[in-house]
Tab-separated table of C-alpha atoms and ligand atoms in Angstrom:
chain	number	residue	atom	x	y	z
A	1	MET	CA	-17.035	12.399	-3.138
A	2	VAL	CA	-16.363	10.691	0.021
A	3	TYR	CA	-15.149	12.544	3.462
A	4	TYR	CA	-12.566	11.695	5.889
A	5	VAL	CA	-12.328	12.103	9.432
A	6	ARG	CA	-8.691	13.813	9.686
A	7	PHE	CA	-6.705	14.888	12.829
A	8	LEU	CA	-5.546	18.365	12.534
A	9	LYS	CA	-4.097	17.901	15.985
A	10	THR	CA	-3.912	14.081	17.233
A	11	PRO	CA	-5.185	13.246	20.651
A	12	ARG	CA	-3.518	13.716	24.020
A	13	ILE	CA	-4.569	13.134	27.542
A	14	GLN	CA	-4.678	16.482	29.427
A	15	GLN	CA	-4.392	17.270	33.135
A	16	GLN	CA	-5.527	20.815	34.296
A	17	LYS	CA	-6.426	21.503	38.458
A	18	GLY	CA	-6.926	17.908	38.698
A	19	SER	CA	-9.104	17.547	35.934
A	20	VAL	CA	-8.364	15.069	33.232
A	21	SER	CA	-9.438	15.308	29.591
A	22	ILE	CA	-8.644	14.155	26.164
A	23	THR	CA	-8.168	16.744	23.509
A	24	ALA	CA	-7.891	16.559	19.807
A	25	LEU	CA	-8.690	18.930	16.629
A	26	ILE	CA	-10.105	17.442	13.812
A	27	CYS	CA	-11.613	18.308	10.254
A	28	ILE	CA	-13.918	16.477	7.817
A	29	THR	CA	-12.303	16.639	4.432
A	30	THR	CA	-11.906	14.807	0.882
A	31	ASP	CA	-9.092	12.595	-0.037
A	32	LEU	CA	-7.338	15.791	-1.714
A	33	GLY	CA	-7.960	17.872	1.262
A	34	ASP	CA	-9.596	20.466	-0.774
A	35	SER	CA	-12.834	21.167	0.622
A	36	PHE	CA	-14.760	20.435	4.116
A	37	LEU	CA	-18.003	18.462	4.547
A	38	ALA	CA	-20.812	20.904	3.942
A	39	GLU	CA	-23.584	19.129	5.655
A	40	ASP	CA	-24.118	18.353	9.345
A	41	ALA	CA	-23.142	15.360	10.825
A	42	ASP	CA	-23.653	13.545	14.459
A	43	LEU	CA	-20.223	12.153	15.539
A	44	VAL	CA	-19.535	9.771	18.379
A	45	VAL	CA	-16.232	10.064	19.728
A	46	THR	CA	-15.060	6.820	21.949
A	47	ALA	CA	-11.816	6.759	24.096
A	48	ALA	CA	-10.734	2.968	24.454
A	49	LYS	CA	-8.009	1.217	26.439
A	50	ASP	CA	-7.309	-1.923	24.280
A	51	SER	CA	-10.907	-2.674	22.918
A	52	GLU	CA	-12.614	-1.492	26.377
A	53	ILE	CA	-14.500	1.781	25.834
A	54	VAL	CA	-13.503	4.219	28.689
A	55	TYR	CA	-15.785	7.069	27.561
A	56	GLU	CA	-18.127	7.930	24.810
A	57	SER	CA	-19.585	11.194	23.877
A	58	GLN	CA	-21.400	12.601	20.815
A	59	ILE	CA	-20.678	15.628	19.074
A	60	LYS	CA	-22.107	17.439	16.057
A	61	TRP	CA	-19.820	18.608	12.861
A	62	ASN	CA	-21.629	21.515	11.371
A	63	ALA	CA	-21.914	22.352	7.677
A	64	TYR	CA	-19.854	25.544	7.831
A	65	ASN	CA	-17.272	23.980	10.061
A	66	ARG	CA	-13.503	23.776	8.907
A	67	GLU	CA	-12.319	22.510	12.024
A	68	LEU	CA	-14.003	21.053	15.162
A	69	PRO	CA	-11.977	20.973	18.542
A	70	ILE	CA	-12.943	17.922	20.954
A	71	THR	CA	-12.635	17.636	24.720
A	72	LEU	CA	-13.789	14.674	26.445
A	73	GLY	CA	-14.156	14.659	30.409
A	74	PRO	CA	-13.767	15.227	32.991
A	75	LEU	CA	-12.210	11.626	32.980
A	76	PRO	CA	-11.304	9.582	36.017
A	77	ALA	CA	-8.025	10.557	37.378
A	78	ASN	CA	-6.344	7.217	36.681
A	79	LEU	CA	-6.706	7.563	33.038
A	80	ILE	CA	-3.792	9.858	33.161
A	81	HIS	CA	-1.506	6.597	33.194
A	82	LYS	CA	-3.108	4.807	30.391
A	83	THR	CA	-2.464	4.415	26.885
A	84	LEU	CA	-5.781	5.286	24.962
A	85	SER	CA	-6.728	5.346	21.479
A	86	LEU	CA	-9.605	7.670	19.804
A	87	THR	CA	-12.298	6.808	17.544
A	88	ILE	CA	-14.483	9.386	15.758
A	89	ASP	CA	-17.110	7.867	13.627
A	90	THR	CA	-20.681	9.084	12.460
A	91	TRP	CA	-23.656	7.429	13.960
A	92	PRO	CA	-25.013	4.958	11.482
A	93	GLU	CA	-28.372	7.060	11.477
A	94	SER	CA	-26.597	9.807	10.280
A	95	GLN	CA	-25.074	8.342	7.098
A	96	PRO	CA	-27.002	8.786	3.978
A	97	LYS	CA	-29.690	5.911	2.797
A	98	SER	CA	-27.338	2.881	2.548
A	99	MET	CA	-26.634	2.556	-1.174
A	100	SER	CA	-26.367	-1.020	-0.981
A	101	GLU	CA	-30.174	-1.051	-0.388
A	102	HIS	CA	-30.449	-0.244	-3.686
A	103	ARG	CA	-28.322	-2.925	-4.868
A	104	LEU	CA	-29.659	-5.579	-2.304
A	105	SER	CA	-25.980	-6.322	-1.383
A	106	PRO	CA	-25.491	-8.091	1.978
A	107	TRP	CA	-22.677	-5.864	2.956
A	108	PRO	CA	-22.354	-2.208	4.221
A	109	SER	CA	-21.771	0.337	1.523
A	110	ILE	CA	-19.000	3.139	1.056
A	111	PRO	CA	-20.041	5.467	3.967
A	112	LEU	CA	-20.242	9.374	3.116
A	113	VAL	CA	-18.099	10.005	6.119
A	114	VAL	CA	-15.251	7.519	6.502
A	115	GLY	CA	-14.327	7.355	10.286
A	116	ALA	CA	-10.870	7.314	12.161
A	117	THR	CA	-9.044	5.834	15.137
A	118	SER	CA	-6.041	7.393	16.223
A	119	ALA	CA	-2.714	5.709	17.415
A	120	PRO	CA	-2.336	5.264	20.752
A	121	PHE	CA	-1.558	8.191	23.150
A	122	GLY	CA	-0.639	8.593	26.724
A	123	PRO	CA	0.408	7.547	29.393
A	124	GLN	CA	0.604	11.307	30.808
A	125	SER	CA	0.454	14.036	28.012
A	126	ALA	CA	2.314	12.179	25.260
A	127	PRO	CA	-0.004	12.846	22.110
A	128	ALA	CA	-0.537	10.161	19.712
A	129	ALA	CA	1.628	9.713	16.662
A	130	LYS	CA	0.396	11.316	13.467
A	131	LEU	CA	-1.479	8.482	12.094
A	132	VAL	CA	-5.113	7.315	11.504
A	133	ARG	CA	-6.334	3.736	10.926
A	134	ARG	CA	-9.255	3.226	8.760
A	135	THR	CA	-11.558	0.236	9.256
A	136	ILE	CA	-13.148	-0.913	5.893
A	137	HIS	CA	-15.798	-3.358	5.342
A	138	ALA	CA	-15.329	-4.702	2.262
A	139	PRO	CA	-17.442	-7.879	0.952
A	140	GLU	CA	-15.066	-11.059	1.201
A	141	ALA	CA	-12.423	-9.279	2.978
A	142	ALA	CA	-13.423	-9.481	6.795
A	143	GLU	CA	-12.663	-6.185	8.253
A	144	LEU	CA	-9.727	-4.547	6.347
A	145	GLN	CA	-7.352	-2.138	8.822
A	146	VAL	CA	-5.294	0.537	6.862
A	147	TRP	CA	-3.423	3.068	8.496
A	148	GLU	CA	-2.520	6.156	6.957
A	149	GLU	CA	-0.801	9.523	7.795
A	150	THR	CA	-2.578	12.627	8.949
A	151	GLY	CA	-0.812	15.167	7.043
A	152	ASN	CA	-1.541	16.141	3.431
A	153	SER	CA	0.789	13.732	1.605
A	154	ILE	CA	-0.506	12.571	-1.597
A	155	ALA	CA	0.890	9.029	-1.037
A	156	ARG	CA	0.475	8.080	2.388
A	157	HIS	CA	-3.569	7.985	2.603
A	158	ILE	CA	-6.140	6.516	0.986
A	159	TRP	CA	-7.981	7.713	-2.076
A	160	ASP	CA	-11.696	7.323	-2.954
A	161	ALA	CA	-10.851	5.277	-6.146
A	162	GLY	CA	-8.522	2.888	-3.592
A	163	LEU	CA	-11.540	2.400	-1.261
A	164	ALA	CA	-14.017	1.852	-4.192
A	165	THR	CA	-11.883	-0.735	-5.883
A	166	VAL	CA	-11.662	-2.692	-2.588
A	167	MET	CA	-15.593	-2.959	-2.714
A	168	TYR	CA	-15.592	-3.629	-6.579
A	169	LEU	CA	-13.140	-6.198	-6.096
A	170	GLY	CA	-15.072	-7.948	-3.272
A	171	GLU	CA	-18.513	-7.553	-4.810
A	172	THR	CA	-16.877	-8.912	-8.122
A	173	LEU	CA	-16.037	-12.208	-5.942
A	174	HIS	CA	-19.369	-12.308	-4.454
A	175	HIS	CA	-21.201	-12.052	-7.816
A	176	MET	CA	-19.025	-15.127	-8.935
A	177	SER	CA	-19.531	-17.572	-5.952
A	178	GLN	CA	-23.562	-16.171	-6.372
A	179	ARG	CA	-23.373	-17.301	-10.147
A	180	ALA	CA	-21.445	-20.344	-9.289
A	181	HIS	CA	-24.367	-21.429	-6.844
A	182	ALA	CA	-26.685	-20.519	-9.571
A	183	ALA	CA	-25.126	-22.866	-11.814
A	184	LYS	CA	-25.159	-25.516	-9.481
A	185	ARG	CA	-29.085	-25.105	-8.870
A	186	GLY	CA	-29.356	-25.361	-13.104
A	187	LYS	CA	-30.285	-21.590	-13.341
A	188	ALA	CA	-29.189	-19.438	-16.445
A	189	PRO	CA	-26.171	-17.445	-15.421
A	190	THR	CA	-26.178	-13.525	-15.117
A	191	ALA	CA	-24.091	-11.485	-17.214
A	192	CYS	CA	-20.684	-10.303	-16.184
A	193	THR	CA	-19.202	-7.133	-16.846
A	194	MET	CA	-15.287	-8.037	-16.774
A	195	PRO	CA	-14.905	-11.531	-17.566
A	196	ALA	CA	-11.209	-11.567	-17.580
A	197	LEU	CA	-11.032	-10.059	-14.191
A	198	GLU	CA	-13.296	-13.047	-13.221
A	199	LYS	CA	-11.236	-15.306	-14.682
A	200	VAL	CA	-7.976	-14.173	-13.154
A	201	LEU	CA	-9.680	-13.889	-9.593
A	202	SER	CA	-11.244	-17.567	-10.223
A	203	THR	CA	-7.816	-18.868	-10.782
A	204	SER	CA	-6.690	-18.154	-7.306
A	205	ARG	CA	-9.020	-21.188	-6.025
A	206	THR	CA	-6.635	-23.593	-8.067
A	207	SER	CA	-3.105	-21.882	-8.283
A	208	LEU	CA	-1.253	-19.061	-7.090
A	209	THR	CA	-2.365	-15.816	-8.746
A	210	ARG	CA	0.437	-13.118	-8.819
A	211	VAL	CA	-0.654	-9.618	-8.518
A	212	VAL	CA	1.604	-6.538	-8.782
A	213	GLU	CA	0.047	-3.038	-7.594
A	214	LEU	CA	1.615	0.158	-9.064
A	215	GLY	CA	1.427	3.612	-7.082
A	216	ALA	CA	0.029	1.374	-4.102
A	217	GLY	CA	0.214	4.064	-1.721
A	218	CYS	CA	-0.897	2.935	1.722
A	219	GLY	CA	-1.795	-0.348	0.175
A	220	ILE	CA	-5.582	-0.701	0.475
A	221	VAL	CA	-6.089	-2.149	-2.829
A	222	GLY	CA	-3.504	-4.866	-2.896
A	223	ILE	CA	-3.960	-5.781	0.747
A	224	GLY	CA	-7.621	-5.859	0.439
A	225	LEU	CA	-7.229	-8.372	-2.307
A	226	ALA	CA	-4.856	-10.454	-0.444
A	227	GLN	CA	-7.629	-10.684	2.242
A	228	MET	CA	-10.255	-11.786	-0.120
A	229	LEU	CA	-8.311	-14.439	-2.045
A	230	ALA	CA	-7.170	-17.599	-0.508
A	231	ASN	CA	-3.823	-18.205	-2.777
A	232	CYS	CA	-2.229	-15.191	-4.277
A	233	SER	CA	0.947	-13.349	-3.839
A	234	VAL	CA	0.673	-9.388	-4.012
A	235	LEU	CA	3.586	-7.032	-4.549
A	236	LEU	CA	2.797	-3.523	-3.786
A	237	THR	CA	5.093	-0.930	-5.088
A	238	ASP	CA	5.488	2.672	-5.095
A	239	LEU	CA	8.012	5.622	-4.322
A	240	PRO	CA	10.150	5.023	-1.293
A	241	GLU	CA	8.066	7.622	0.630
A	242	VAL	CA	5.347	5.232	1.300
A	243	GLU	CA	7.749	2.491	2.456
A	244	GLU	CA	7.119	3.077	6.188
A	245	ILE	CA	3.422	3.136	6.235
A	246	ILE	CA	2.743	0.417	3.840
A	247	THR	CA	5.347	-1.860	5.957
A	248	ARG	CA	3.125	-1.034	8.797
A	249	ASN	CA	-0.217	-1.947	6.819
A	250	ILE	CA	1.479	-5.240	5.781
A	251	HIS	CA	2.153	-6.183	9.234
A	252	CYS	CA	-1.506	-5.825	10.066
A	253	THR	CA	-2.717	-7.594	7.284
A	254	ARG	CA	-4.550	-10.907	7.605
A	255	PRO	CA	-4.246	-12.460	4.266
A	256	GLY	CA	-6.142	-15.489	3.093
A	257	ASP	CA	-5.042	-19.058	3.600
A	258	VAL	CA	-1.689	-18.932	1.552
A	259	SER	CA	-1.647	-15.431	0.310
A	260	SER	CA	0.945	-13.034	0.791
A	261	VAL	CA	1.822	-9.513	0.388
A	262	ARG	CA	5.027	-7.684	0.241
A	263	TYR	CA	6.499	-4.299	-1.068
A	264	GLN	CA	8.998	-3.173	-3.319
A	265	ASN	CA	9.921	0.483	-4.177
A	266	LEU	CA	9.375	1.062	-8.144
A	267	ASP	CA	9.542	4.173	-9.716
A	268	TRP	CA	7.491	4.091	-13.182
A	269	GLU	CA	10.290	5.890	-14.845
A	270	GLN	CA	12.668	3.227	-14.097
A	271	PRO	CA	10.962	-0.141	-13.484
A	272	PRO	CA	13.294	-2.834	-13.013
A	273	ASP	CA	13.714	-5.610	-15.660
A	274	ASP	CA	13.232	-8.446	-13.053
A	275	LEU	CA	10.162	-7.250	-11.104
A	276	CYS	CA	8.728	-10.754	-10.917
A	277	SER	CA	10.121	-14.149	-11.778
A	278	GLN	CA	7.098	-15.562	-12.675
A	279	PRO	CA	4.312	-14.119	-14.753
A	280	ILE	CA	2.033	-11.601	-13.203
A	281	ALA	CA	-1.814	-12.446	-13.565
A	282	LEU	CA	-3.307	-8.881	-12.517
A	283	ILE	CA	-1.941	-5.400	-12.126
A	284	LEU	CA	-3.703	-3.285	-10.027
A	285	VAL	CA	-3.501	1.118	-10.557
A	286	SER	CA	-5.732	2.942	-8.338
A	287	ASP	CA	-6.139	6.745	-8.581
A	288	CYS	CA	-2.772	7.196	-10.395
A	289	THR	CA	-4.192	9.223	-13.618
A	290	TYR	CA	-4.391	12.576	-11.828
A	291	ASN	CA	-1.112	13.907	-12.616
A	292	ALA	CA	-1.017	14.265	-16.580
A	293	ASP	CA	2.695	14.760	-16.607
A	294	SER	CA	3.445	11.196	-15.268
A	295	LEU	CA	0.918	9.338	-17.553
A	296	PRO	CA	3.525	8.578	-20.346
A	297	VAL	CA	5.954	6.900	-17.998
A	298	LEU	CA	3.137	5.071	-16.184
A	299	VAL	CA	1.755	3.661	-19.714
A	300	SER	CA	5.321	2.603	-20.615
A	301	CYS	CA	5.758	0.994	-17.181
A	302	LEU	CA	2.595	-0.939	-17.832
A	303	ASP	CA	3.504	-1.925	-21.259
A	304	ARG	CA	6.863	-3.131	-20.116
A	305	LEU	CA	5.343	-5.476	-17.352
A	306	VAL	CA	2.906	-6.971	-20.016
A	307	ARG	CA	5.575	-7.503	-22.400
A	308	THR	CA	6.889	-9.798	-19.824
A	309	SER	CA	3.695	-11.275	-18.741
A	310	PRO	CA	1.815	-11.270	-22.064
A	311	GLU	CA	-1.288	-12.780	-20.218
A	312	ALA	CA	-1.457	-10.145	-17.617
A	313	ILE	CA	-4.662	-8.011	-17.365
A	314	ILE	CA	-4.708	-4.620	-15.802
A	315	LEU	CA	-7.383	-3.179	-13.743
A	316	VAL	CA	-7.341	0.890	-13.609
A	317	SER	CA	-9.442	2.727	-11.112
A	318	LEU	CA	-9.977	6.261	-11.014
A	319	LYS	CA	-12.183	9.070	-10.266
A	320	ARG	CA	-12.043	11.844	-13.031
A	321	ARG	CA	-10.809	14.991	-11.842
A	322	HIS	CA	-9.535	16.773	-14.928
A	323	ASP	CA	-9.830	16.532	-18.799
A	324	SER	CA	-6.107	15.933	-18.864
A	325	GLU	CA	-6.638	12.243	-17.620
A	326	THR	CA	-8.181	11.016	-21.074
A	327	VAL	CA	-4.433	11.207	-22.185
A	328	PHE	CA	-4.099	8.096	-20.415
A	329	PHE	CA	-6.666	6.443	-22.125
A	330	ASP	CA	-5.276	7.473	-25.597
A	331	LEU	CA	-1.572	6.298	-24.600
A	332	MET	CA	-3.054	3.031	-23.661
A	333	ARG	CA	-4.948	2.531	-26.879
A	334	SER	CA	-2.029	3.389	-28.945
A	335	SER	CA	0.189	1.195	-26.866
A	336	GLY	CA	-1.952	-1.716	-28.227
A	337	PHE	CA	-4.367	-2.128	-25.056
A	338	ARG	CA	-7.945	-3.220	-25.417
A	339	SER	CA	-10.283	-2.178	-22.548
A	340	VAL	CA	-13.738	-2.817	-21.228
A	341	GLN	CA	-15.105	-0.487	-18.559
A	342	ASP	CA	-17.539	-0.484	-15.447
A	343	SER	CA	-18.182	2.070	-12.800
A	344	MET	CA	-19.230	2.273	-9.323
A	345	GLU	CA	-21.075	5.237	-7.438
A	346	ILE	CA	-19.667	6.331	-4.303
A	347	PRO	CA	-21.812	8.792	-2.165
A	348	SER	CA	-21.179	12.502	-2.135
A	349	GLU	CA	-22.872	15.395	-0.086
A	350	HIS	CA	-26.787	16.093	-0.145
A	351	GLY	CA	-27.447	12.663	-1.299
A	352	GLN	CA	-25.399	12.991	-4.494
A	353	VAL	CA	-23.154	10.438	-5.754
A	354	ASP	CA	-19.786	10.307	-7.573
A	355	GLU	CA	-18.714	8.046	-10.123
A	356	ILE	CA	-15.768	5.702	-10.018
A	357	GLU	CA	-14.392	4.272	-13.387
A	358	PHE	CA	-12.961	0.560	-13.745
A	359	HIS	CA	-11.082	-0.189	-16.800
A	360	CYS	CA	-9.751	-3.675	-17.193
A	361	TYR	CA	-6.990	-3.700	-20.084
A	362	SER	CA	-5.357	-6.691	-21.876
A	363	ARG	CA	-2.802	-6.786	-24.948
A	364	ASP	CA	-5.648	-8.547	-26.791
A	365	ALA	CA	-9.326	-9.020	-27.112
A	366	ARG	CA	-9.571	-11.090	-23.902
A	367	VAL	CA	-11.173	-8.708	-21.655
B	401	SAM	C1	-3.330	9.391	-5.456
B	401	SAM	S1	-2.358	8.162	-4.851
B	401	SAM	C2	-3.149	6.658	-4.874
B	401	SAM	C3	-2.724	5.705	-3.740
B	401	SAM	C4	-3.520	4.438	-3.913
B	401	SAM	N1	-3.401	3.715	-4.908
B	401	SAM	C5	-4.992	4.603	-3.575
B	401	SAM	O1	-5.708	4.485	-4.259
B	401	SAM	O2	-5.360	4.762	-2.219
B	401	SAM	C6	-0.971	7.926	-6.156
B	401	SAM	C7	0.083	6.963	-5.835
B	401	SAM	O3	0.943	7.218	-6.955
B	401	SAM	C8	2.236	7.117	-6.936
B	401	SAM	N2	3.092	7.561	-7.846
B	401	SAM	C9	3.142	8.841	-8.543
B	401	SAM	N3	4.108	8.874	-9.179
B	401	SAM	C10	4.882	7.726	-9.273
B	401	SAM	C11	5.822	7.289	-9.932
B	401	SAM	N4	6.476	7.816	-10.672
B	401	SAM	N5	6.448	6.031	-9.508
B	401	SAM	C12	5.886	5.083	-8.539
B	401	SAM	N6	4.587	5.609	-8.115
B	401	SAM	C13	4.405	6.804	-8.145
B	401	SAM	C14	2.289	8.227	-5.336
B	401	SAM	O4	3.167	7.875	-4.664
B	401	SAM	C15	0.997	7.855	-4.811
B	401	SAM	O5	1.203	6.792	-3.749
């Protein structure tokens, strides 16, 4: 399981006896916030004004830490009048051996510890808002910037499956273009695991691909896809509580040429009849199967969407958290959906790995 740097107290500039410093309190925890990183990690802490670094320091997270106070300073006195941001990340050498090395991929893999950049803070002692920005280097997506809240809300931060799905979609697109190059050179095509997904992604080269994401949270998956595809229209949906953070993320998006992203509230219990005026090609569902009580309404919502867009395929991704999640697969099967499956390894503590599953569903045998 991946670990995330979180601010327990967001950074602020402090002035005591003429000495200026930046203070914050962090922890390194899982997406669920249920355990802390139990191995040592070397961290680099960078204070910046716009993109100019004003102070940099190294600190150590120890395996037994539950939280880690940060004090940077003494800093030049004029910084008290500046607006700064604070980034906390691991030294690249302290990340586990890149998993991409195994796969000979040309992009950085998912790190064991995902770094964080604070919202702006200062001047004087005004603390940063309770937000962090994650920078994700996904294949084919340029640099993806996603804001999330510092608190423990389920909806307003990113989840391992969301992170892995962005990588998976990027890798799929990358393999598609590699296969196209190989075909041009007369080489035999390599096998592809999810032909229906590849077909949908490839249609965006020639026509508009309509994508809907359910339970989008901060929007990492749909926004990532909109940055990868030149011609897609992505509708992110979730409960009203995400509207503010997801809107912030939509404003930071740099979608492909003529792609677009928007947001609409959608409760699986009451999906609107007129969600899309045109047929949907792809429905994304990432890390939404953890609550057994909501699985029947989730499946019935998917069923309803596919009735109005019979050609749609559904990409469901998840990290299995408990046995009750199998109910989802049973319900999908009894609703007449067929699927193919793939998986991706993400790093975990002490050199171990975790698995993210991908299930691509359609109403017929196209997957
Ligand atoms: C674990 S989060 C996953 C967020 C995001 N997809 C990701 O992978 O980072 C599950 C999401 O499902 C949403 N959700 C739960 N019940 C819902 C419902 N009845 N209708 C719509 N969204 C719901 C939550 O608000 C939350 O954003």
